[in-house]
Amino acid sequence: MGARIRDLLGAERPIFGFGMDPEVAIAASRAGGVGIWGCTRRTPEEIEEGISRMKAALGDLPWGVDLVIPAGMPETDDRSAIESTLPEAHVAFVERMRHRYEVPDDGLPGMRSRFVRSEETARDQLAVVMDHRIPLLALGVGSPTWAVEQAHEQGSMIVSLVGRPAHAETAIRAGADILVAQGTDSGGHTGPIGTFTLVPLVVEAAGGRPVLAAGGVATGRHLAAAMALGADGVWIGTALLASEEAAPSPVLLDKLLAAGVTDTVISRSVSGKTFRMLRSSWSDEWSAEGAPEPLKMPHQDILIGDLLGQVMRHEVAPLVHEGAGQGVVHLTDQEPVATIIDRLVAEAEQVLGRVSD
Ligand SMILES: Cc1cc2nc3c(=O)[nH]c(=O)nc-3n(C[C@H](O)[C@H](O)[C@H](O)COP(=O)(O)O)c2cc1C
């Protein structure tokens, strides 16, 4: 299983493990997979530090980083320019949420509001990444040609996340080397097409390029099914959310382990784009009658970023949530990343053996 990924990247196992903490990615690569650090919400200095950590920990093992560079963002990282356009009714709604749930105002921004997602930030982030000549650069939500070209010049392979066959074609035109077919089941930004439907369509559109299946892959049965659908491997996020290395806060860990299959929702309330996350009072408030329509990215980030940061820092339980996919139903214990990856592979091998019997 996974010969193509082994030949291409030297990974023993065709499992790409996405995490927002470098420790998750490091553990995924050490477990024989390919660890991917999602650093789109990190400053250039933090990216420098995280990449140095990964390089030192991983040596020749395959790994990569993920940036999100959507089209149509403002030119500069200018928070006050965005703030001056926020509608009063939206600001008042957010303030009412703060009072209703008694969220302490510690005066600090959150992950989404400490800088504005802008072309300036994307260029600064990419400059740091490119200084390091990393093996893989993954691009979620859009694959701009300028970023792909820079990465190729440095010898990095480009992995593009796509949610529709048409996005696969655009990513290939931009120069993508590997495609991730990410179905609607997935956590984080996601489209409307289910993984089972999407993967074979992206395999057809990929023109022979490797394809990874993402969205709902949380057991070895999913890994085996992904290979049967024509994928060369899988890309997982939710399955690692409750891991020891991800180290979620106690309130978030409880919610992740307790979540059932209908406990995620797609909402524009955190970033302005459709994002699958744990259902909580946060998503309920934003979908209640009379709630304002979330703003577009990056305005929604700035509208809610400080409040959400404070919710998470102070663990305001009803509002605490995280991006999470439908596979969250399979999380039952806090385990090391290696245990999760070992189990996926062992179960997939068993299932594939059964299928070929
Ligand atoms: C909390 C969370 C944050 C995410 N952030 C990003 C991101 O910054 N960039 C990205 O390309 N994908 C992001 N994703 C999507 C993952 O890369 C991956 O495609 C997805 O988790 C796969 O589906 P699964 O969650 O069902 O495993 C995120 C997913 C989660 C759960």
mmCIF file of N, CA, C and O in Angstrom, residues 171-225:
data_model
loop_
_atom_site.group_PDB
_atom_site.id
_atom_site.type_symbol
_atom_site.label_atom_id
_atom_site.label_comp_id
_atom_site.label_asym_id
_atom_site.label_seq_id
_atom_site.Cartn_x
_atom_site.Cartn_y
_atom_site.Cartn_z
ATOM 1 N N ALA A 171 -5.767 24.043 -10.328
ATOM 2 C CA ALA A 171 -4.527 23.789 -9.573
ATOM 3 C C ALA A 171 -3.468 23.180 -10.491
ATOM 4 O O ALA A 171 -2.283 23.527 -10.414
ATOM 5 N N ILE A 172 -3.893 22.297 -11.375
ATOM 6 C CA ILE A 172 -2.934 21.672 -12.305
ATOM 7 C C ILE A 172 -2.363 22.738 -13.248
ATOM 8 O O ILE A 172 -1.152 22.789 -13.480
ATOM 9 N N ARG A 173 -3.228 23.626 -13.729
ATOM 10 C CA ARG A 173 -2.722 24.706 -14.610
ATOM 11 C C ARG A 173 -1.716 25.570 -13.859
ATOM 12 O O ARG A 173 -0.731 26.028 -14.414
ATOM 13 N N ALA A 174 -1.947 25.760 -12.551
ATOM 14 C CA ALA A 174 -1.021 26.580 -11.750
ATOM 15 C C ALA A 174 0.282 25.833 -11.460
ATOM 16 O O ALA A 174 1.269 26.452 -11.076
ATOM 17 N N GLY A 175 0.277 24.503 -11.634
ATOM 18 C CA GLY A 175 1.532 23.758 -11.450
ATOM 19 C C GLY A 175 1.527 22.767 -10.293
ATOM 20 O O GLY A 175 2.602 22.313 -9.883
ATOM 21 N N ALA A 176 0.358 22.409 -9.767
ATOM 22 C CA ALA A 176 0.314 21.476 -8.621
ATOM 23 C C ALA A 176 0.931 20.130 -8.986
ATOM 24 O O ALA A 176 0.751 19.630 -10.098
ATOM 25 N N ASP A 177 1.684 19.555 -8.048
ATOM 26 C CA ASP A 177 2.320 18.254 -8.272
ATOM 27 C C ASP A 177 1.490 17.121 -7.678
ATOM 28 O O ASP A 177 1.536 15.993 -8.157
ATOM 29 N N ILE A 178 0.794 17.401 -6.562
ATOM 30 C CA ILE A 178 -0.027 16.405 -5.871
ATOM 31 C C ILE A 178 -1.356 17.092 -5.546
ATOM 32 O O ILE A 178 -1.361 18.267 -5.163
ATOM 33 N N LEU A 179 -2.462 16.367 -5.697
ATOM 34 C CA LEU A 179 -3.764 16.962 -5.377
ATOM 35 C C LEU A 179 -4.356 16.286 -4.147
ATOM 36 O O LEU A 179 -4.242 15.065 -3.988
ATOM 37 N N VAL A 180 -4.984 17.075 -3.305
ATOM 38 C CA VAL A 180 -5.760 16.527 -2.192
ATOM 39 C C VAL A 180 -7.229 16.747 -2.538
ATOM 40 O O VAL A 180 -7.666 17.898 -2.668
ATOM 41 N N ALA A 181 -7.959 15.655 -2.712
ATOM 42 C CA ALA A 181 -9.396 15.752 -2.993
ATOM 43 C C ALA A 181 -10.097 15.807 -1.648
ATOM 44 O O ALA A 181 -10.221 14.793 -0.958
ATOM 45 N N GLN A 182 -10.512 17.010 -1.252
ATOM 46 C CA GLN A 182 -11.044 17.195 0.098
ATOM 47 C C GLN A 182 -12.561 17.324 0.047
ATOM 48 O O GLN A 182 -13.105 18.320 -0.429
ATOM 49 N N GLY A 183 -13.237 16.295 0.550
ATOM 50 C CA GLY A 183 -14.697 16.260 0.505
ATOM 51 C C GLY A 183 -15.337 17.054 1.633
ATOM 52 O O GLY A 183 -14.676 17.459 2.590
ATOM 53 N N THR A 184 -16.641 17.216 1.519
ATOM 54 C CA THR A 184 -17.395 18.074 2.447
ATOM 55 C C THR A 184 -17.372 17.554 3.885
ATOM 56 O O THR A 184 -17.571 18.315 4.833
ATOM 57 N N ASP A 185 -17.092 16.249 4.054
ATOM 58 C CA ASP A 185 -17.050 15.662 5.398
ATOM 59 C C ASP A 185 -15.947 16.296 6.260
ATOM 60 O O ASP A 185 -15.960 16.181 7.474
ATOM 61 N N SER A 186 -14.984 16.942 5.614
ATOM 62 C CA SER A 186 -13.751 17.358 6.300
ATOM 63 C C SER A 186 -13.966 18.503 7.276
ATOM 64 O O SER A 186 -14.913 19.282 7.147
ATOM 65 N N GLY A 187 -13.031 18.603 8.205
ATOM 66 C CA GLY A 187 -12.998 19.752 9.096
ATOM 67 C C GLY A 187 -12.334 20.923 8.402
ATOM 68 O O GLY A 187 -11.583 20.749 7.450
ATOM 69 N N GLY A 188 -12.613 22.131 8.876
ATOM 70 C CA GLY A 188 -12.016 23.336 8.293
ATOM 71 C C GLY A 188 -12.785 23.791 7.062
ATOM 72 O O GLY A 188 -13.940 23.403 6.847
ATOM 73 N N HIS A 189 -12.124 24.621 6.244
ATOM 74 C CA HIS A 189 -12.792 25.133 5.041
ATOM 75 C C HIS A 189 -13.139 23.978 4.123
ATOM 76 O O HIS A 189 -12.291 23.145 3.822
ATOM 77 N N THR A 190 -14.362 23.945 3.678
ATOM 78 C CA THR A 190 -14.785 22.787 2.913
ATOM 79 C C THR A 190 -15.885 23.148 1.921
ATOM 80 O O THR A 190 -16.585 24.146 2.092
ATOM 81 N N GLY A 191 -15.996 22.318 0.869
ATOM 82 C CA GLY A 191 -17.001 22.561 -0.166
ATOM 83 C C GLY A 191 -18.199 21.651 0.011
ATOM 84 O O GLY A 191 -18.363 21.012 1.049
ATOM 85 N N PRO A 192 -19.039 21.553 -1.037
ATOM 86 C CA PRO A 192 -20.299 20.812 -0.885
ATOM 87 C C PRO A 192 -20.256 19.352 -1.324
ATOM 88 O O PRO A 192 -21.236 18.635 -1.161
ATOM 89 N N ILE A 193 -19.141 18.867 -1.911
ATOM 90 C CA ILE A 193 -19.157 17.524 -2.518
ATOM 91 C C ILE A 193 -18.574 16.494 -1.547
ATOM 92 O O ILE A 193 -17.495 16.700 -0.980
ATOM 93 N N GLY A 194 -19.275 15.373 -1.389
ATOM 94 C CA GLY A 194 -18.829 14.333 -0.463
ATOM 95 C C GLY A 194 -17.548 13.663 -0.940
ATOM 96 O O GLY A 194 -17.286 13.564 -2.147
ATOM 97 N N THR A 195 -16.747 13.181 0.007
ATOM 98 C CA THR A 195 -15.452 12.566 -0.316
ATOM 99 C C THR A 195 -15.614 11.393 -1.295
ATOM 100 O O THR A 195 -14.842 11.260 -2.244
ATOM 101 N N PHE A 196 -16.623 10.564 -1.041
ATOM 102 C CA PHE A 196 -16.814 9.364 -1.863
ATOM 103 C C PHE A 196 -17.076 9.739 -3.325
ATOM 104 O O PHE A 196 -16.682 9.043 -4.246
ATOM 105 N N THR A 197 -17.767 10.826 -3.528
ATOM 106 C CA THR A 197 -18.069 11.283 -4.890
ATOM 107 C C THR A 197 -16.866 12.006 -5.489
ATOM 108 O O THR A 197 -16.534 11.847 -6.665
ATOM 109 N N LEU A 198 -16.200 12.794 -4.657
ATOM 110 C CA LEU A 198 -15.137 13.675 -5.169
ATOM 111 C C LEU A 198 -13.869 12.935 -5.588
ATOM 112 O O LEU A 198 -13.276 13.241 -6.627
ATOM 113 N N VAL A 199 -13.442 11.967 -4.784
ATOM 114 C CA VAL A 199 -12.112 11.374 -5.017
ATOM 115 C C VAL A 199 -11.974 10.796 -6.429
ATOM 116 O O VAL A 199 -11.033 11.154 -7.151
ATOM 117 N N PRO A 200 -12.900 9.934 -6.883
ATOM 118 C CA PRO A 200 -12.717 9.393 -8.241
ATOM 119 C C PRO A 200 -12.728 10.479 -9.321
ATOM 120 O O PRO A 200 -12.020 10.376 -10.316
ATOM 121 N N LEU A 201 -13.514 11.542 -9.108
ATOM 122 C CA LEU A 201 -13.560 12.618 -10.107
ATOM 123 C C LEU A 201 -12.226 13.360 -10.167
ATOM 124 O O LEU A 201 -11.734 13.713 -11.237
ATOM 125 N N VAL A 202 -11.614 13.573 -9.002
ATOM 126 C CA VAL A 202 -10.317 14.259 -8.989
ATOM 127 C C VAL A 202 -9.235 13.340 -9.556
ATOM 128 O O VAL A 202 -8.341 13.791 -10.278
ATOM 129 N N VAL A 203 -9.335 12.039 -9.278
ATOM 130 C CA VAL A 203 -8.370 11.089 -9.864
ATOM 131 C C VAL A 203 -8.444 11.182 -11.391
ATOM 132 O O VAL A 203 -7.427 11.254 -12.078
ATOM 133 N N GLU A 204 -9.674 11.256 -11.919
ATOM 134 C CA GLU A 204 -9.822 11.365 -13.380
ATOM 135 C C GLU A 204 -9.239 12.673 -13.904
ATOM 136 O O GLU A 204 -8.628 12.710 -14.967
ATOM 137 N N ALA A 205 -9.428 13.750 -13.121
ATOM 138 C CA ALA A 205 -8.968 15.068 -13.595
ATOM 139 C C ALA A 205 -7.462 15.256 -13.402
ATOM 140 O O ALA A 205 -6.873 16.178 -13.957
ATOM 141 N N ALA A 206 -6.838 14.370 -12.617
ATOM 142 C CA ALA A 206 -5.456 14.628 -12.168
ATOM 143 C C ALA A 206 -4.400 14.353 -13.234
ATOM 144 O O ALA A 206 -3.235 14.710 -13.043
ATOM 145 N N GLY A 207 -4.791 13.744 -14.331
ATOM 146 C CA GLY A 207 -3.832 13.488 -15.408
ATOM 147 C C GLY A 207 -2.641 12.676 -14.922
ATOM 148 O O GLY A 207 -1.496 12.961 -15.305
ATOM 149 N N GLY A 208 -2.891 11.701 -14.061
ATOM 150 C CA GLY A 208 -1.806 10.831 -13.608
ATOM 151 C C GLY A 208 -1.052 11.343 -12.392
ATOM 152 O O GLY A 208 -0.208 10.636 -11.834
ATOM 153 N N ARG A 209 -1.345 12.552 -11.954
ATOM 154 C CA ARG A 209 -0.661 13.055 -10.744
ATOM 155 C C ARG A 209 -1.198 12.319 -9.523
ATOM 156 O O ARG A 209 -2.364 11.910 -9.499
ATOM 157 N N PRO A 210 -0.387 12.181 -8.467
ATOM 158 C CA PRO A 210 -0.895 11.529 -7.252
ATOM 159 C C PRO A 210 -2.054 12.316 -6.632
ATOM 160 O O PRO A 210 -2.059 13.547 -6.661
ATOM 161 N N VAL A 211 -2.998 11.561 -6.091
ATOM 162 C CA VAL A 211 -4.165 12.176 -5.438
ATOM 163 C C VAL A 211 -4.284 11.601 -4.025
ATOM 164 O O VAL A 211 -4.135 10.386 -3.826
ATOM 165 N N LEU A 212 -4.540 12.463 -3.061
ATOM 166 C CA LEU A 212 -4.783 12.032 -1.675
ATOM 167 C C LEU A 212 -6.250 12.291 -1.358
ATOM 168 O O LEU A 212 -6.794 13.328 -1.768
ATOM 169 N N ALA A 213 -6.864 11.371 -0.631
ATOM 170 C CA ALA A 213 -8.268 11.548 -0.251
ATOM 171 C C ALA A 213 -8.330 12.186 1.132
ATOM 172 O O ALA A 213 -7.633 11.765 2.054
ATOM 173 N N ALA A 214 -9.175 13.207 1.266
ATOM 174 C CA ALA A 214 -9.344 13.884 2.557
ATOM 175 C C ALA A 214 -10.814 14.122 2.824
ATOM 176 O O ALA A 214 -11.605 14.301 1.894
ATOM 177 N N GLY A 215 -11.159 14.126 4.116
ATOM 178 C CA GLY A 215 -12.545 14.386 4.486
ATOM 179 C C GLY A 215 -13.191 13.124 5.015
ATOM 180 O O GLY A 215 -13.616 12.272 4.241
ATOM 181 N N GLY A 216 -13.191 12.987 6.332
ATOM 182 C CA GLY A 216 -13.851 11.841 6.939
ATOM 183 C C GLY A 216 -12.956 10.630 7.108
ATOM 184 O O GLY A 216 -13.433 9.581 7.548
ATOM 185 N N VAL A 217 -11.674 10.748 6.779
ATOM 186 C CA VAL A 217 -10.774 9.598 6.926
ATOM 187 C C VAL A 217 -10.322 9.535 8.386
ATOM 188 O O VAL A 217 -9.540 10.374 8.840
ATOM 189 N N ALA A 218 -10.853 8.569 9.108
ATOM 190 C CA ALA A 218 -10.563 8.504 10.540
ATOM 191 C C ALA A 218 -10.317 7.089 11.034
ATOM 192 O O ALA A 218 -9.982 6.886 12.190
ATOM 193 N N THR A 219 -10.487 6.107 10.151
ATOM 194 C CA THR A 219 -10.215 4.707 10.525
ATOM 195 C C THR A 219 -9.478 4.048 9.357
ATOM 196 O O THR A 219 -9.417 4.612 8.254
ATOM 197 N N GLY A 220 -8.989 2.810 9.612
ATOM 198 C CA GLY A 220 -8.335 2.074 8.544
ATOM 199 C C GLY A 220 -9.294 1.708 7.427
ATOM 200 O O GLY A 220 -8.895 1.544 6.272
ATOM 201 N N ARG A 221 -10.580 1.578 7.769
ATOM 202 C CA ARG A 221 -11.570 1.282 6.718
ATOM 203 C C ARG A 221 -11.638 2.431 5.722
ATOM 204 O O ARG A 221 -11.757 2.241 4.519
ATOM 205 N N HIS A 222 -11.522 3.661 6.240
ATOM 206 C CA HIS A 222 -11.514 4.813 5.329
ATOM 207 C C HIS A 222 -10.253 4.817 4.470
ATOM 208 O O HIS A 222 -10.300 5.153 3.285
ATOM 209 N N LEU A 223 -9.120 4.477 5.092
ATOM 210 C CA LEU A 223 -7.865 4.448 4.324
ATOM 211 C C LEU A 223 -7.976 3.421 3.204
ATOM 212 O O LEU A 223 -7.626 3.695 2.045
ATOM 213 N N ALA A 224 -8.488 2.228 3.534
ATOM 214 C CA ALA A 224 -8.637 1.178 2.522
ATOM 215 C C ALA A 224 -9.601 1.645 1.423
ATOM 216 O O ALA A 224 -9.338 1.463 0.226
ATOM 217 N N ALA A 225 -10.700 2.272 1.821
ATOM 218 C CA ALA A 225 -11.682 2.739 0.830
ATOM 219 C C ALA A 225 -11.064 3.806 -0.074
ATOM 220 O O ALA A 225 -11.304 3.829 -1.280
#
